PDB file of C-alpha atoms in Angstrom:
ATOM      1  CA  MET A   1     106.391 -63.833  44.832  1.00 77.00           C
ATOM      2  CA  GLU A   2     105.890 -61.964  47.768  1.00 84.00           C
ATOM      3  CA  ILE A   3     105.478 -58.722  45.839  1.00 90.00           C
ATOM      4  CA  LEU A   4     102.639 -60.377  43.946  1.00 91.00           C
ATOM      5  CA  LEU A   5     100.478 -61.727  46.496  1.00 92.00           C
ATOM      6  CA  LEU A   6     101.389 -57.927  47.973  1.00 93.00           C
ATOM      7  CA  ILE A   7      99.737 -56.681  44.918  1.00 94.00           C
ATOM      8  CA  LEU A   8      96.830 -59.070  45.164  1.00 94.00           C
ATOM      9  CA  THR A   9      95.758 -58.143  48.707  1.00 95.00           C
ATOM     10  CA  LEU A  10      95.838 -54.320  47.839  1.00 95.00           C
ATOM     11  CA  LEU A  11      93.683 -55.014  44.995  1.00 96.00           C
ATOM     12  CA  ILE A  12      91.234 -56.901  46.941  1.00 96.00           C
ATOM     13  CA  ILE A  13      91.423 -54.246  49.858  1.00 95.00           C
ATOM     14  CA  LYS A  14      90.619 -51.415  46.571  1.00 96.00           C
ATOM     15  CA  ILE A  15      87.662 -53.260  45.398  1.00 96.00           C
ATOM     16  CA  ASP A  16      86.134 -54.590  48.372  1.00 94.00           C
ATOM     17  CA  PHE A  17      85.639 -50.495  49.724  1.00 92.00           C
ATOM     18  CA  LYS A  18      84.681 -49.671  46.585  1.00 94.00           C
ATOM     19  CA  LYS A  19      82.024 -52.296  45.391  1.00 93.00           C
ATOM     20  CA  MET A  20      81.452 -54.335  48.740  1.00 92.00           C
ATOM     21  CA  TYR A  21      82.621 -57.021  46.601  1.00 91.00           C
ATOM     22  CA  ILE A  22      85.643 -59.490  46.431  1.00 94.00           C
ATOM     23  CA  PRO A  23      85.675 -60.754  42.761  1.00 95.00           C
ATOM     24  CA  ASN A  24      86.435 -64.531  42.395  1.00 95.00           C
ATOM     25  CA  ILE A  25      89.809 -64.359  39.932  1.00 96.00           C
ATOM     26  CA  LEU A  26      91.420 -62.287  42.421  1.00 95.00           C
ATOM     27  CA  ASN A  27      90.293 -64.459  45.463  1.00 95.00           C
ATOM     28  CA  PHE A  28      91.789 -67.630  42.939  1.00 96.00           C
ATOM     29  CA  LEU A  29      94.723 -66.227  41.689  1.00 96.00           C
ATOM     30  CA  PHE A  30      95.531 -65.293  45.983  1.00 95.00           C
ATOM     31  CA  LEU A  31      95.103 -68.868  46.043  1.00 95.00           C
ATOM     32  CA  VAL A  32      97.219 -70.131  43.545  1.00 95.00           C
ATOM     33  CA  GLY A  33      99.968 -67.484  44.815  1.00 94.00           C
ATOM     34  CA  VAL A  34      99.694 -69.051  48.364  1.00 95.00           C
ATOM     35  CA  VAL A  35     100.166 -72.481  47.150  1.00 94.00           C
ATOM     36  CA  PHE A  36     103.041 -71.800  45.091  1.00 93.00           C
ATOM     37  CA  TYR A  37     104.387 -69.554  47.991  1.00 91.00           C
ATOM     38  CA  LYS A  38     104.149 -72.425  50.990  1.00 89.00           C
ATOM     39  CA  GLY A  39     105.356 -74.937  48.575  1.00 83.00           C
ATOM     40  CA  ASN A  40     106.231 -77.865  50.525  1.00 82.00           C
ATOM     41  CA  GLU A  41     104.398 -76.886  53.626  1.00 80.00           C
ATOM     42  CA  ILE A  42     101.456 -78.869  52.852  1.00 88.00           C
ATOM     43  CA  GLU A  43      99.757 -80.283  56.025  1.00 90.00           C
ATOM     44  CA  SER A  44      99.427 -77.826  58.336  1.00 90.00           C
ATOM     45  CA  SER A  45      98.375 -75.324  55.211  1.00 93.00           C
ATOM     46  CA  VAL A  46      95.794 -77.644  54.192  1.00 94.00           C
ATOM     47  CA  ILE A  47      94.900 -77.718  58.087  1.00 94.00           C
ATOM     48  CA  GLY A  48      94.853 -73.811  58.319  1.00 93.00           C
ATOM     49  CA  ALA A  49      92.911 -73.691  55.051  1.00 93.00           C
ATOM     50  CA  GLY A  50      89.913 -75.811  56.660  1.00 94.00           C
ATOM     51  CA  ILE A  51      89.941 -74.260  60.095  1.00 94.00           C
ATOM     52  CA  TYR A  52      90.579 -70.791  59.654  1.00 94.00           C
ATOM     53  CA  PRO A  53      87.617 -69.860  57.760  1.00 94.00           C
ATOM     54  CA  LEU A  54      85.077 -71.598  60.265  1.00 93.00           C
ATOM     55  CA  PRO A  55      84.524 -68.566  62.062  1.00 90.00           C
ATOM     56  CA  LEU A  56      83.353 -67.087  59.182  1.00 89.00           C
ATOM     57  CA  ILE A  57      81.262 -69.828  57.994  1.00 90.00           C
ATOM     58  CA  ILE A  58      79.328 -69.681  61.643  1.00 89.00           C
ATOM     59  CA  LEU A  59      78.778 -65.943  61.721  1.00 85.00           C
ATOM     60  CA  TYR A  60      78.181 -66.272  57.811  1.00 85.00           C
ATOM     61  CA  GLY A  61      74.855 -69.119  58.243  1.00 84.00           C
ATOM     62  CA  TYR A  62      73.715 -69.025  61.949  1.00 85.00           C
ATOM     63  CA  ILE A  63      74.169 -65.878  63.110  1.00 81.00           C
ATOM     64  CA  SER A  64      72.883 -64.226  59.682  1.00 78.00           C
ATOM     65  CA  ASP A  65      69.666 -66.523  60.130  1.00 80.00           C
ATOM     66  CA  LEU A  66      69.279 -65.124  63.339  1.00 83.00           C
ATOM     67  CA  LEU A  67      69.707 -61.428  62.556  1.00 80.00           C
ATOM     68  CA  LYS A  68      67.678 -61.695  59.460  1.00 80.00           C
ATOM     69  CA  LYS A  69      70.376 -60.267  57.634  1.00 79.00           C
ATOM     70  CA  ASP A  70      73.771 -60.676  56.071  1.00 78.00           C
ATOM     71  CA  VAL A  71      76.606 -60.212  58.326  1.00 79.00           C
ATOM     72  CA  ILE A  72      79.413 -61.180  55.931  1.00 86.00           C
ATOM     73  CA  GLY A  73      79.743 -61.839  52.727  1.00 86.00           C
ATOM     74  CA  PHE A  74      81.035 -65.487  50.947  1.00 90.00           C
ATOM     75  CA  GLY A  75      83.898 -63.808  49.652  1.00 92.00           C
ATOM     76  CA  ASP A  76      85.316 -63.124  53.085  1.00 93.00           C
ATOM     77  CA  ILE A  77      85.140 -66.548  53.720  1.00 93.00           C
ATOM     78  CA  LYS A  78      87.011 -67.905  50.544  1.00 95.00           C
ATOM     79  CA  LEU A  79      89.537 -64.816  51.248  1.00 96.00           C
ATOM     80  CA  MET A  80      90.049 -67.041  54.350  1.00 95.00           C
ATOM     81  CA  ILE A  81      90.773 -69.814  52.842  1.00 96.00           C
ATOM     82  CA  SER A  82      93.658 -68.810  51.321  1.00 96.00           C
ATOM     83  CA  ILE A  83      94.861 -66.823  54.269  1.00 96.00           C
ATOM     84  CA  GLY A  84      94.278 -70.153  56.358  1.00 95.00           C
ATOM     85  CA  TYR A  85      96.271 -71.811  54.023  1.00 95.00           C
ATOM     86  CA  LEU A  86      99.148 -69.247  53.909  1.00 94.00           C
ATOM     87  CA  LEU A  87      99.099 -69.000  57.962  1.00 92.00           C
ATOM     88  CA  GLY A  88      99.178 -72.795  58.280  1.00 91.00           C
ATOM     89  CA  TYR A  89      97.680 -73.892  61.930  1.00 91.00           C
ATOM     90  CA  THR A  90     100.352 -74.235  64.261  1.00 85.00           C
ATOM     91  CA  ASP A  91      97.959 -73.646  67.565  1.00 85.00           C
ATOM     92  CA  PHE A  92      94.438 -72.344  68.917  1.00 88.00           C
ATOM     93  CA  TYR A  93      96.187 -69.037  69.951  1.00 87.00           C
ATOM     94  CA  ASP A  94      97.192 -67.898  66.681  1.00 87.00           C
ATOM     95  CA  LEU A  95      93.701 -68.514  65.510  1.00 90.00           C
ATOM     96  CA  TYR A  96      92.372 -66.764  68.134  1.00 91.00           C
ATOM     97  CA  PHE A  97      95.091 -63.812  67.691  1.00 90.00           C
ATOM     98  CA  PHE A  98      94.257 -63.337  64.001  1.00 92.00           C
ATOM     99  CA  TYR A  99      90.541 -63.280  65.235  1.00 94.00           C
ATOM    100  CA  PHE A 100      90.965 -60.824  67.731  1.00 93.00           C
ATOM    101  CA  LEU A 101      93.056 -58.495  65.732  1.00 94.00           C
ATOM    102  CA  ALA A 102      90.721 -58.096  62.590  1.00 95.00           C
ATOM    103  CA  PHE A 103      87.787 -57.819  64.346  1.00 94.00           C
ATOM    104  CA  LEU A 104      89.146 -55.163  66.918  1.00 96.00           C
ATOM    105  CA  LEU A 105      90.468 -53.216  63.485  1.00 96.00           C
ATOM    106  CA  GLY A 106      86.921 -53.596  61.892  1.00 94.00           C
ATOM    107  CA  GLY A 107      85.609 -52.741  65.345  1.00 92.00           C
ATOM    108  CA  VAL A 108      87.693 -49.455  65.786  1.00 94.00           C
ATOM    109  CA  TYR A 109      87.062 -48.591  61.795  1.00 92.00           C
ATOM    110  CA  GLY A 110      83.073 -49.255  62.406  1.00 89.00           C
ATOM    111  CA  VAL A 111      83.188 -46.536  65.469  1.00 88.00           C
ATOM    112  CA  VAL A 112      85.347 -44.221  63.924  1.00 88.00           C
ATOM    113  CA  LEU A 113      82.625 -43.817  61.023  1.00 86.00           C
ATOM    114  CA  LEU A 114      79.885 -43.433  63.123  1.00 85.00           C
ATOM    115  CA  ILE A 115      81.429 -40.700  65.073  1.00 86.00           C
ATOM    116  CA  ILE A 116      83.557 -38.790  62.146  1.00 86.00           C
ATOM    117  CA  ARG A 117      80.504 -39.369  59.743  1.00 78.00           C
ATOM    118  CA  LYS A 118      77.812 -39.794  62.033  1.00 73.00           C
ATOM    119  CA  GLU A 119      76.624 -42.951  60.149  1.00 69.00           C
ATOM    120  CA  ASN A 120      73.989 -45.308  61.107  1.00 72.00           C
ATOM    121  CA  ARG A 121      74.687 -48.486  62.796  1.00 71.00           C
ATOM    122  CA  GLU A 122      73.106 -50.267  59.726  1.00 73.00           C
ATOM    123  CA  VAL A 123      75.676 -49.105  57.373  1.00 76.00           C
ATOM    124  CA  GLN A 124      77.984 -52.195  55.896  1.00 83.00           C
ATOM    125  CA  MET A 125      81.398 -52.090  55.784  1.00 88.00           C
ATOM    126  CA  PRO A 126      84.130 -54.214  53.861  1.00 93.00           C
ATOM    127  CA  PHE A 127      85.943 -56.701  56.361  1.00 93.00           C
ATOM    128  CA  SER A 128      88.534 -58.331  53.550  1.00 95.00           C
ATOM    129  CA  PRO A 129      90.840 -55.010  54.566  1.00 96.00           C
ATOM    130  CA  PHE A 130      90.902 -55.721  58.083  1.00 96.00           C
ATOM    131  CA  LEU A 131      90.991 -59.426  57.718  1.00 96.00           C
ATOM    132  CA  ILE A 132      94.348 -58.682  55.227  1.00 96.00           C
ATOM    133  CA  LEU A 133      95.912 -56.200  57.724  1.00 95.00           C
ATOM    134  CA  ALA A 134      95.408 -58.838  60.631  1.00 94.00           C
ATOM    135  CA  LEU A 135      97.090 -61.184  58.306  1.00 94.00           C
ATOM    136  CA  TYR A 136      99.803 -58.871  57.955  1.00 93.00           C
ATOM    137  CA  ILE A 137     100.524 -57.864  61.632  1.00 92.00           C
ATOM    138  CA  VAL A 138     100.425 -61.728  62.301  1.00 91.00           C
ATOM    139  CA  LEU A 139     103.108 -63.013  59.506  1.00 89.00           C
ATOM    140  CA  TRP A 140     105.118 -60.011  61.116  1.00 88.00           C
ATOM    141  CA  LYS A 141     104.743 -60.956  64.602  1.00 81.00           C
ATOM    142  CA  GLY A 142     105.872 -64.327  63.109  1.00 73.00           C
ATOM    143  CA  LEU A 143     108.888 -62.759  61.260  1.00 68.00           C
ATOM    144  CA  TRP A 144     109.724 -60.834  64.582  1.00 65.00           C
ATOM    145  CA  LYS A 145     109.704 -64.097  66.862  1.00 67.00           C
ATOM    146  CA  LYS A 146     112.104 -65.447  64.197  1.00 64.00           C
ATOM    147  CA  ILE A 147     114.460 -62.485  64.711  1.00 60.00           C
ATOM    148  CA  VAL A 148     114.538 -62.494  68.448  1.00 58.00           C
ATOM    149  CA  ASP A 149     115.057 -65.946  68.122  1.00 64.00           C
ATOM    150  CA  LEU A 150     117.729 -65.694  66.601  1.00 61.00           C
ATOM    151  CA  HIS A 151     119.738 -63.132  68.419  1.00 60.00           C
ATOM    152  CA  ILE A 152     118.741 -64.904  71.909  1.00 62.00           C
ATOM    153  CA  LEU A 153     120.406 -68.414  70.316  1.00 56.00           C
ATOM    154  CA  ARG A 154     123.590 -66.265  69.055  1.00 54.00           C
TER     155      ARG A 154
END
């Protein structure tokens, strides 16, 4: 199942970079795959699916109106439902760490685009690759913590 989820995330990244669009079918397949992968861990997963998209919904709704332009696509919000379900809600720190990583990675990429390609500040860039990269970093951090905890307990 992990390989299928990895393939779906790589497809989402590739298509979003090329077309600035995440197809609904990929978002739906990723959500279904995540639900089957998580199994019986329903409570924290459903809470995570509800809480993780909230910052992007605020960007989509309020900041877009304030700036009079789209600052985030709705496909990214739908992707966050799946990511939130996969990560589950444990505490505010994990949510904050995830978004800090995603925006940091996206910001570094944007600065590199400005410097290397001499792009103007109005250029659009996909955000899902940075959400997915932050997802894998957070998952790796959790796996690493479990390994360290097991080693300490021995």
